[in-house]
PDB file of C-alpha atoms in Angstrom:
ATOM      1  CA  MET A   1      91.395-186.867  39.675  1.00  0.00           C
ATOM      2  CA  ASN A   2      92.440-190.533  39.914  1.00  0.00           C
ATOM      3  CA  ALA A   3      88.993-191.435  41.242  1.00  0.00           C
ATOM      4  CA  PHE A   4      87.551-190.293  37.911  1.00  0.00           C
ATOM      5  CA  PHE A   5      89.504-193.023  36.076  1.00  0.00           C
ATOM      6  CA  TYR A   6      87.982-195.627  38.394  1.00  0.00           C
ATOM      7  CA  ALA A   7      84.444-194.257  38.676  1.00  0.00           C
ATOM      8  CA  ILE A   8      83.725-194.082  34.946  1.00  0.00           C
ATOM      9  CA  PRO A   9      84.734-197.717  34.167  1.00  0.00           C
ATOM     10  CA  VAL A  10      82.765-198.928  37.206  1.00  0.00           C
ATOM     11  CA  LEU A  11      79.721-197.014  35.949  1.00  0.00           C
ATOM     12  CA  ILE A  12      80.135-198.494  32.457  1.00  0.00           C
ATOM     13  CA  MET A  13      80.415-202.004  33.926  1.00  0.00           C
ATOM     14  CA  ALA A  14      77.311-201.450  36.042  1.00  0.00           C
ATOM     15  CA  VAL A  15      75.259-200.355  33.026  1.00  0.00           C
ATOM     16  CA  ALA A  16      76.469-203.300  30.928  1.00  0.00           C
ATOM     17  CA  LEU A  17      75.751-205.820  33.683  1.00  0.00           C
ATOM     18  CA  PHE A  18      72.311-204.329  34.382  1.00  0.00           C
ATOM     19  CA  GLY A  19      71.422-204.554  30.676  1.00  0.00           C
ATOM     20  CA  ALA A  20      72.533-208.194  30.627  1.00  0.00           C
ATOM     21  CA  TYR A  21      70.445-208.891  33.753  1.00  0.00           C
ATOM     22  CA  LEU A  22      67.334-207.355  32.176  1.00  0.00           C
ATOM     23  CA  MET A  23      67.802-209.341  28.958  1.00  0.00           C
ATOM     24  CA  VAL A  24      68.310-212.672  30.754  1.00  0.00           C
ATOM     25  CA  ARG A  25      65.331-211.997  33.050  1.00  0.00           C
ATOM     26  CA  ARG A  26      63.092-211.322  30.025  1.00  0.00           C
ATOM     27  CA  TRP A  27      64.335-214.463  28.263  1.00  0.00           C
ATOM     28  CA  LEU A  28      63.679-216.589  31.376  1.00  0.00           C
ATOM     29  CA  ARG A  29      60.139-215.198  31.684  1.00  0.00           C
ATOM     30  CA  MET A  30      59.330-215.986  28.059  1.00  0.00           C
ATOM     31  CA  ARG A  31      60.911-219.446  28.389  1.00  0.00           C
ATOM     32  CA  ARG A  32      58.777-220.119  31.467  1.00  0.00           C
ATOM     33  CA  ALA A  33      55.644-219.150  29.533  1.00  0.00           C
ATOM     34  CA  TRP A  34      56.578-221.387  26.588  1.00  0.00           C
ATOM     35  CA  THR A  35      57.499-224.419  28.704  1.00  0.00           C
ATOM     36  CA  SER A  36      54.622-224.220  31.199  1.00  0.00           C
ATOM     37  CA  GLY A  37      52.269-226.065  28.866  1.00  0.00           C
ATOM     38  CA  LEU A  38      49.383-223.699  29.615  1.00  0.00           C
ATOM     39  CA  THR A  39      47.661-222.209  26.596  1.00  0.00           C
ATOM     40  CA  ALA A  40      44.549-220.131  26.040  1.00  0.00           C
ATOM     41  CA  GLU A  41      42.749-218.531  23.137  1.00  0.00           C
ATOM     42  CA  ALA A  42      43.642-214.859  23.172  1.00  0.00           C
ATOM     43  CA  ARG A  43      41.833-212.189  21.207  1.00  0.00           C
ATOM     44  CA  CYS A  44      43.807-209.391  19.601  1.00  0.00           C
ATOM     45  CA  LEU A  45      42.305-206.153  20.910  1.00  0.00           C
ATOM     46  CA  ARG A  46      44.540-203.620  19.218  1.00  0.00           C
ATOM     47  CA  VAL A  47      47.341-203.380  16.663  1.00  0.00           C
ATOM     48  CA  TYR A  48      49.497-200.282  16.339  1.00  0.00           C
ATOM     49  CA  THR A  49      52.956-199.187  15.245  1.00  0.00           C
ATOM     50  CA  VAL A  50      55.591-197.244  17.129  1.00  0.00           C
ATOM     51  CA  ALA A  51      58.211-195.192  15.278  1.00  0.00           C
ATOM     52  CA  HIS A  52      61.757-194.842  16.625  1.00  0.00           C
ATOM     53  CA  GLY A  53      64.339-192.379  15.365  1.00  0.00           C
ATOM     54  CA  GLY A  54      63.811-189.532  12.992  1.00  0.00           C
ATOM     55  CA  GLY A  55      65.604-186.281  12.408  1.00  0.00           C
ATOM     56  CA  ASP A  56      69.077-187.141  11.146  1.00  0.00           C
ATOM     57  CA  SER A  57      68.749-190.883  11.809  1.00  0.00           C
ATOM     58  CA  ARG A  58      66.680-193.441   9.968  1.00  0.00           C
ATOM     59  CA  VAL A  59      63.173-194.134  11.162  1.00  0.00           C
ATOM     60  CA  ARG A  60      62.393-197.659  12.369  1.00  0.00           C
ATOM     61  CA  THR A  61      58.887-198.846  13.102  1.00  0.00           C
ATOM     62  CA  SER A  62      57.792-201.781  15.219  1.00  0.00           C
ATOM     63  CA  LEU A  63      54.414-203.432  15.303  1.00  0.00           C
ATOM     64  CA  ARG A  64      52.714-203.966  18.670  1.00  0.00           C
ATOM     65  CA  HIS A  65      49.725-206.106  19.565  1.00  0.00           C
ATOM     66  CA  VAL A  66      47.481-206.001  22.624  1.00  0.00           C
ATOM     67  CA  TYR A  67      45.942-209.381  23.527  1.00  0.00           C
ATOM     68  CA  GLU A  68      43.437-210.507  26.151  1.00  0.00           C
ATOM     69  CA  PHE A  69      42.556-213.980  27.409  1.00  0.00           C
ATOM     70  CA  ARG A  70      41.026-215.738  30.386  1.00  0.00           C
ATOM     71  CA  ALA A  71      43.465-217.790  32.462  1.00  0.00           C
ATOM     72  CA  ARG A  72      42.665-221.195  33.896  1.00  0.00           C
ATOM     73  CA  ASP A  73      41.845-219.664  37.315  1.00  0.00           C
ATOM     74  CA  GLY A  74      39.332-217.234  35.751  1.00  0.00           C
ATOM     75  CA  ARG A  75      41.467-214.100  35.751  1.00  0.00           C
ATOM     76  CA  VAL A  76      41.287-211.913  32.654  1.00  0.00           C
ATOM     77  CA  VAL A  77      44.812-211.208  31.431  1.00  0.00           C
ATOM     78  CA  ARG A  78      45.710-208.407  29.048  1.00  0.00           C
ATOM     79  CA  PHE A  79      49.227-208.139  27.689  1.00  0.00           C
ATOM     80  CA  GLU A  80      51.098-206.261  25.011  1.00  0.00           C
ATOM     81  CA  GLU A  81      53.746-207.662  22.721  1.00  0.00           C
ATOM     82  CA  GLU A  82      56.213-205.983  20.415  1.00  0.00           C
ATOM     83  CA  GLY A  83      57.295-207.364  17.069  1.00  0.00           C
ATOM     84  CA  GLY A  84      54.360-209.624  16.348  1.00  0.00           C
ATOM     85  CA  PRO A  85      53.306-210.794  12.890  1.00  0.00           C
ATOM     86  CA  GLY A  86      51.686-208.304  10.542  1.00  0.00           C
ATOM     87  CA  THR A  87      49.073-210.883   9.607  1.00  0.00           C
ATOM     88  CA  VAL A  88      47.351-210.710  13.020  1.00  0.00           C
ATOM     89  CA  LEU A  89      44.653-208.027  13.000  1.00  0.00           C
ATOM     90  CA  GLU A  90      42.228-206.692  15.581  1.00  0.00           C
ATOM     91  CA  GLY A  91      39.652-209.326  16.468  1.00  0.00           C
ATOM     92  CA  ASP A  92      41.804-212.309  15.445  1.00  0.00           C
ATOM     93  CA  VAL A  93      42.151-215.218  17.862  1.00  0.00           C
ATOM     94  CA  VAL A  94      45.637-216.570  18.541  1.00  0.00           C
ATOM     95  CA  THR A  95      47.099-219.132  20.951  1.00  0.00           C
ATOM     96  CA  ALA A  96      48.737-217.530  23.978  1.00  0.00           C
ATOM     97  CA  HIS A  97      51.279-219.442  26.042  1.00  0.00           C
ATOM     98  CA  TYR A  98      51.388-218.389  29.687  1.00  0.00           C
ATOM     99  CA  ALA A  99      52.751-219.286  33.090  1.00  0.00           C
ATOM    100  CA  GLU A 100      50.662-218.907  36.215  1.00  0.00           C
ATOM    101  CA  GLY A 101      51.717-217.095  39.334  1.00  0.00           C
ATOM    102  CA  PRO A 102      50.991-213.876  41.168  1.00  0.00           C
ATOM    103  CA  ARG A 103      51.880-212.062  37.941  1.00  0.00           C
ATOM    104  CA  ILE A 104      50.993-214.025  34.817  1.00  0.00           C
ATOM    105  CA  VAL A 105      53.633-214.031  32.090  1.00  0.00           C
ATOM    106  CA  ALA A 106      52.203-214.526  28.595  1.00  0.00           C
ATOM    107  CA  THR A 107      53.283-214.508  24.983  1.00  0.00           C
ATOM    108  CA  ALA A 108      51.514-215.079  21.688  1.00  0.00           C
ATOM    109  CA  ARG A 109      54.732-215.523  19.724  1.00  0.00           C
ATOM    110  CA  PRO A 110      55.915-219.062  19.095  1.00  0.00           C
ATOM    111  CA  ALA A 111      58.932-220.376  20.955  1.00  0.00           C
ATOM    112  CA  GLY A 112      62.118-219.769  19.093  1.00  0.00           C
ATOM    113  CA  GLY A 113      65.829-219.454  19.588  1.00  0.00           C
ATOM    114  CA  GLY A 114      65.816-215.719  18.963  1.00  0.00           C
ATOM    115  CA  HIS A 115      65.431-214.630  22.575  1.00  0.00           C
ATOM    116  CA  GLY A 116      67.989-217.106  23.850  1.00  0.00           C
ATOM    117  CA  CYS A 117      70.516-216.093  21.200  1.00  0.00           C
ATOM    118  CA  ALA A 118      69.936-212.422  21.906  1.00  0.00           C
ATOM    119  CA  ALA A 119      70.344-212.973  25.651  1.00  0.00           C
ATOM    120  CA  PHE A 120      73.599-214.867  25.048  1.00  0.00           C
ATOM    121  CA  ALA A 121      74.886-212.081  22.784  1.00  0.00           C
ATOM    122  CA  VAL A 122      74.094-209.381  25.350  1.00  0.00           C
ATOM    123  CA  VAL A 123      75.762-211.375  28.147  1.00  0.00           C
ATOM    124  CA  ALA A 124      78.839-211.961  25.973  1.00  0.00           C
ATOM    125  CA  PHE A 125      79.014-208.266  25.096  1.00  0.00           C
ATOM    126  CA  ALA A 126      78.674-207.319  28.779  1.00  0.00           C
ATOM    127  CA  GLY A 127      81.521-209.742  29.566  1.00  0.00           C
ATOM    128  CA  VAL A 128      83.760-208.089  26.974  1.00  0.00           C
ATOM    129  CA  VAL A 129      82.908-204.628  28.357  1.00  0.00           C
ATOM    130  CA  VAL A 130      83.674-205.753  31.921  1.00  0.00           C
ATOM    131  CA  LEU A 131      86.998-207.326  30.874  1.00  0.00           C
ATOM    132  CA  PHE A 132      87.978-204.174  28.980  1.00  0.00           C
ATOM    133  CA  CYS A 133      87.102-201.923  31.938  1.00  0.00           C
ATOM    134  CA  VAL A 134      88.946-204.142  34.430  1.00  0.00           C
ATOM    135  CA  GLY A 135      91.974-204.185  32.137  1.00  0.00           C
ATOM    136  CA  PHE A 136      91.859-200.409  31.825  1.00  0.00           C
ATOM    137  CA  MET A 137      91.654-199.948  35.607  1.00  0.00           C
ATOM    138  CA  ALA A 138      94.490-202.440  36.186  1.00  0.00           C
ATOM    139  CA  SER A 139      96.762-200.729  33.635  1.00  0.00           C
ATOM    140  CA  PHE A 140      95.934-197.316  35.107  1.00  0.00           C
ATOM    141  CA  ALA A 141      96.755-198.577  38.612  1.00  0.00           C
ATOM    142  CA  ALA A 142     100.076-199.950  37.331  1.00  0.00           C
ATOM    143  CA  MET A 143     100.951-196.591  35.769  1.00  0.00           C
ATOM    144  CA  SER A 144     100.118-194.664  38.965  1.00  0.00           C
TER     145      SER A 144
END
C-alpha cells in the first residue's frame, strides 16, 4: 500500500515533465525556423476549423491552415498550422519561415513572444508540480 503513495506522485511528475519537454521542443523548433533567415512564398492550400468540447462544456474552435512551398533545395514542403489569421484564405500567398534539415520545420506565423512565454509558463508549472510531489513523498516518508 505504501508503494501507491510513491507511484502516483512519480507518475504525475513524469506527465508534467513530459508536457514541459514537448512544449520546449516545439518552441525551439519554431525559434529555429524564425531565426534561420530562410523564407519562401507559401500558398495556402486549405483552411478549416476544428471544434473542441461540446456536451456539458463550452465549444471552442480553432482555425487551421495547410500551406505548401518549395524549399531552397527543390523539395516541396507541405505543413499545417493551428491558430493562423482568419484573413488568410485558400489560394493566398504568405511568407513562410523555415529551417533546413532532414525534416524541414516551417511556420507562416510571425515571430512573437507567445511561444516562449507559453513554454516558460509550462516549465514553471511543471516545476511547481514536481516540488509539490517531492514534498508530499518526503512528508509521507517522514510519517511512515
